[in-house]
Amino acid sequence: MNRKPSSIVILTGAGISAESGIDTFRSAGGLWEQHRVEDVATPEGFARDPDLVLGFYDMRRAALTGVEPNAAHKALARLDAEFAGDLLIVTQNVDDLHERAGAQIGLEKGRVLHMHGELKSALCTSCEMRSPWDAPMSANEEAGRPPCPVCQAPTLRPDVVWFGEMPYQMDRIYGALRSADLFVSIGTSGAVYPAAGFVRDARELGVRTLELNLERSEGSHWFHESRQGKAGELVPEWVGEVLE
Ligand code: BJW
């Protein structure tokens, strides 16, 4: 690795959670082979068939109880605890494995930011308030859809970012990229914007760029360096280099 970084932005994707047993989206047998993206990950799909969409996210939220953070999440939590410089971990993942590994999450100050939302959060389409959520969101036969804890309307949706919607906290992400000297992308295919464009944004800003992924991603040629392998091996190794 080149000289030691003092300000790092890390982007993580589904690949970092694959070794924990969470399905990625675009691999063989991944989520988009099992479900049509237009049906379950667009506002139009939700308007057409809310029960289908709520059921899809209920299933994925329930699956979180059976999985644990892996060595890659733990290594980033170690970086979060021990790195003396500036650090922002931007995750596209809606699972909670970064925070369960010990990394600090928070809207303003936490070093983990969920740009595509969180499975364990509900967004009310009536009052627009967010609430922590750990239960099914789809309708049950007796009570219908559960009420919003704030306004009581039965109009909750998963607090996730679908195609055509604006990802969260973009100002904070671009601000961090502007002051970074290293951008690291981990376990993402580089197929979904604006996250897929961060490497080019970083290059234009003169930031060094590193990719850690099982295979070369779609935008791999944009990175100064690309290492191929499992996140559970590559990430602890790279964190060791930064902290040594
Ligand atoms: C391992 C591994 C191991 C496996 N170790 N690695 C043309 C150009 C530009 C943009 C657009 C365009 N046409 C349309 C758009 C916009 C659209 C878009 O990008 N579409 C593309 C299809 C082209 N984007 C949007 O609509 C976004 N909003 C937007 O653009 O607003 C306007 C705007 C513009 C500019 C600034 C700001 C705003 C919203 C996108 C929302 C995406 N939502 C989803 C669902 C979230 C909720 C949920 O989880 O259900 O987000 S889709 C899905 O894809 C999910 C993921 O976060 C995202 C990325 O997937 P990811 O993480 O990369 O997973 P995979 O499966 O693709 O890849 C895994 C990788 O890991 C692979 O490479 C494996 O090899 C690797 N791997 N095992 C290491 N063990």
mmCIF file of C-alpha atoms in Angstrom, residues 97-224:
data_model
loop_
_atom_site.group_PDB
_atom_site.id
_atom_site.type_symbol
_atom_site.label_atom_id
_atom_site.label_comp_id
_atom_site.label_asym_id
_atom_site.label_seq_id
_atom_site.Cartn_x
_atom_site.Cartn_y
_atom_site.Cartn_z
ATOM 1 C CA LEU A 97 -24.079 -6.536 10.446
ATOM 2 C CA HIS A 98 -21.695 -3.537 10.541
ATOM 3 C CA GLU A 99 -23.286 -2.245 13.730
ATOM 4 C CA ARG A 100 -23.623 -5.716 15.248
ATOM 5 C CA ALA A 101 -19.872 -6.143 14.685
ATOM 6 C CA GLY A 102 -19.394 -2.987 16.784
ATOM 7 C CA ALA A 103 -19.054 -0.154 14.259
ATOM 8 C CA GLN A 104 -20.760 3.055 15.330
ATOM 9 C CA ILE A 105 -23.910 4.001 13.436
ATOM 10 C CA GLY A 106 -25.584 7.407 13.572
ATOM 11 C CA LEU A 107 -27.077 10.101 11.399
ATOM 12 C CA GLU A 108 -24.614 12.877 12.153
ATOM 13 C CA LYS A 109 -21.576 11.460 13.898
ATOM 14 C CA GLY A 110 -21.557 7.657 13.560
ATOM 15 C CA ARG A 111 -19.018 6.299 11.169
ATOM 16 C CA VAL A 112 -21.485 3.884 9.473
ATOM 17 C CA LEU A 113 -24.113 5.325 7.133
ATOM 18 C CA HIS A 114 -26.838 3.229 5.430
ATOM 19 C CA MET A 115 -27.286 4.953 2.057
ATOM 20 C CA HIS A 116 -29.993 2.455 0.916
ATOM 21 C CA GLY A 117 -31.786 2.360 4.284
ATOM 22 C CA GLU A 118 -32.259 -0.379 6.854
ATOM 23 C CA LEU A 119 -34.402 -3.513 7.162
ATOM 24 C CA LYS A 120 -34.967 -2.759 10.836
ATOM 25 C CA SER A 121 -36.522 0.632 10.242
ATOM 26 C CA ALA A 122 -40.055 1.527 9.129
ATOM 27 C CA LEU A 123 -41.015 4.654 7.205
ATOM 28 C CA CYS A 124 -44.590 5.910 7.487
ATOM 29 C CA THR A 125 -45.972 7.191 4.189
ATOM 30 C CA SER A 126 -48.555 9.285 6.095
ATOM 31 C CA CYS A 127 -46.497 11.165 8.702
ATOM 32 C CA GLU A 128 -43.061 10.481 7.091
ATOM 33 C CA MET A 129 -41.590 9.510 10.479
ATOM 34 C CA ARG A 130 -39.110 6.639 10.880
ATOM 35 C CA SER A 131 -39.450 4.066 13.657
ATOM 36 C CA PRO A 132 -37.232 1.161 14.698
ATOM 37 C CA TRP A 133 -38.948 -1.982 13.404
ATOM 38 C CA ASP A 134 -38.277 -5.651 14.100
ATOM 39 C CA ALA A 135 -41.642 -7.293 13.350
ATOM 40 C CA PRO A 136 -43.487 -8.314 10.172
ATOM 41 C CA MET A 137 -44.909 -5.330 8.273
ATOM 42 C CA SER A 138 -47.352 -7.154 6.009
ATOM 43 C CA ALA A 139 -51.046 -7.461 6.830
ATOM 44 C CA ASN A 140 -52.314 -10.243 9.060
ATOM 45 C CA GLU A 141 -55.838 -11.571 8.710
ATOM 46 C CA GLU A 142 -57.283 -10.193 11.973
ATOM 47 C CA ALA A 143 -55.556 -6.834 12.404
ATOM 48 C CA GLY A 144 -54.591 -5.827 8.847
ATOM 49 C CA ARG A 145 -51.381 -3.857 8.411
ATOM 50 C CA PRO A 146 -49.647 -2.713 11.623
ATOM 51 C CA PRO A 147 -50.071 0.937 12.688
ATOM 52 C CA CYS A 148 -47.311 3.521 12.583
ATOM 53 C CA PRO A 149 -46.015 3.933 16.178
ATOM 54 C CA VAL A 150 -46.120 7.731 15.719
ATOM 55 C CA CYS A 151 -49.422 8.544 13.922
ATOM 56 C CA GLN A 152 -51.188 5.139 14.120
ATOM 57 C CA ALA A 153 -51.955 5.067 10.383
ATOM 58 C CA PRO A 154 -51.550 1.576 8.815
ATOM 59 C CA THR A 155 -49.238 3.008 6.163
ATOM 60 C CA LEU A 156 -45.758 1.731 6.954
ATOM 61 C CA ARG A 157 -43.252 0.779 4.281
ATOM 62 C CA PRO A 158 -39.722 -0.587 4.594
ATOM 63 C CA ASP A 159 -37.276 2.275 5.173
ATOM 64 C CA VAL A 160 -35.179 1.293 2.159
ATOM 65 C CA VAL A 161 -34.229 3.099 -1.049
ATOM 66 C CA TRP A 162 -35.805 1.670 -4.191
ATOM 67 C CA PHE A 163 -34.884 2.369 -7.814
ATOM 68 C CA GLY A 164 -35.898 5.893 -8.739
ATOM 69 C CA GLU A 165 -35.622 7.128 -5.140
ATOM 70 C CA MET A 166 -32.890 9.338 -3.709
ATOM 71 C CA PRO A 167 -30.330 7.481 -1.583
ATOM 72 C CA TYR A 168 -29.848 8.828 1.953
ATOM 73 C CA GLN A 169 -27.279 11.362 3.152
ATOM 74 C CA MET A 170 -25.694 12.087 -0.218
ATOM 75 C CA ASP A 171 -24.391 15.470 0.999
ATOM 76 C CA ARG A 172 -22.536 13.817 3.846
ATOM 77 C CA ILE A 173 -21.076 11.180 1.506
ATOM 78 C CA TYR A 174 -19.858 13.680 -1.100
ATOM 79 C CA GLY A 175 -18.501 15.910 1.696
ATOM 80 C CA ALA A 176 -16.479 12.983 3.069
ATOM 81 C CA LEU A 177 -15.213 12.086 -0.419
ATOM 82 C CA ARG A 178 -14.027 15.666 -0.929
ATOM 83 C CA SER A 179 -11.791 15.502 2.148
ATOM 84 C CA ALA A 180 -10.703 11.852 1.767
ATOM 85 C CA ASP A 181 -7.310 10.622 0.647
ATOM 86 C CA LEU A 182 -8.441 6.991 0.195
ATOM 87 C CA PHE A 183 -11.660 5.465 -1.174
ATOM 88 C CA VAL A 184 -12.142 1.723 -0.690
ATOM 89 C CA SER A 185 -14.950 -0.271 -2.305
ATOM 90 C CA ILE A 186 -15.740 -3.685 -0.802
ATOM 91 C CA GLY A 187 -18.064 -6.402 -2.119
ATOM 92 C CA THR A 188 -20.127 -4.445 -4.602
ATOM 93 C CA SER A 189 -20.741 -5.104 -8.298
ATOM 94 C CA GLY A 190 -20.646 -1.430 -9.297
ATOM 95 C CA ALA A 191 -23.974 -1.846 -11.111
ATOM 96 C CA VAL A 192 -26.104 0.638 -9.161
ATOM 97 C CA TYR A 193 -25.751 4.423 -9.163
ATOM 98 C CA PRO A 194 -24.946 6.757 -7.537
ATOM 99 C CA ALA A 195 -22.730 4.391 -5.456
ATOM 100 C CA ALA A 196 -21.179 2.944 -8.623
ATOM 101 C CA GLY A 197 -20.017 6.458 -9.540
ATOM 102 C CA PHE A 198 -18.144 7.139 -6.290
ATOM 103 C CA VAL A 199 -14.900 5.725 -7.697
ATOM 104 C CA ARG A 200 -14.975 8.191 -10.600
ATOM 105 C CA ASP A 201 -15.971 11.031 -8.251
ATOM 106 C CA ALA A 202 -13.016 10.087 -6.050
ATOM 107 C CA ARG A 203 -10.628 9.952 -9.028
ATOM 108 C CA GLU A 204 -11.729 13.404 -10.161
ATOM 109 C CA LEU A 205 -11.020 14.682 -6.643
ATOM 110 C CA GLY A 206 -7.516 13.172 -6.694
ATOM 111 C CA VAL A 207 -8.382 10.509 -4.096
ATOM 112 C CA ARG A 208 -6.547 7.159 -4.227
ATOM 113 C CA THR A 209 -8.926 4.227 -4.879
ATOM 114 C CA LEU A 210 -8.838 0.551 -3.897
ATOM 115 C CA GLU A 211 -11.262 -2.261 -4.704
ATOM 116 C CA LEU A 212 -11.622 -5.436 -2.593
ATOM 117 C CA ASN A 213 -14.025 -7.843 -4.301
ATOM 118 C CA LEU A 214 -14.461 -11.501 -5.147
ATOM 119 C CA GLU A 215 -14.081 -10.662 -8.833
ATOM 120 C CA ARG A 216 -13.437 -7.526 -10.855
ATOM 121 C CA SER A 217 -16.528 -5.302 -10.632
ATOM 122 C CA GLU A 218 -18.125 -3.442 -13.554
ATOM 123 C CA GLY A 219 -16.105 -0.314 -12.782
ATOM 124 C CA SER A 220 -12.935 -2.135 -11.767
ATOM 125 C CA HIS A 221 -10.780 -0.370 -14.349
ATOM 126 C CA TRP A 222 -11.430 2.945 -12.579
ATOM 127 C CA PHE A 223 -9.585 1.837 -9.431
ATOM 128 C CA HIS A 224 -5.876 2.473 -8.874
#
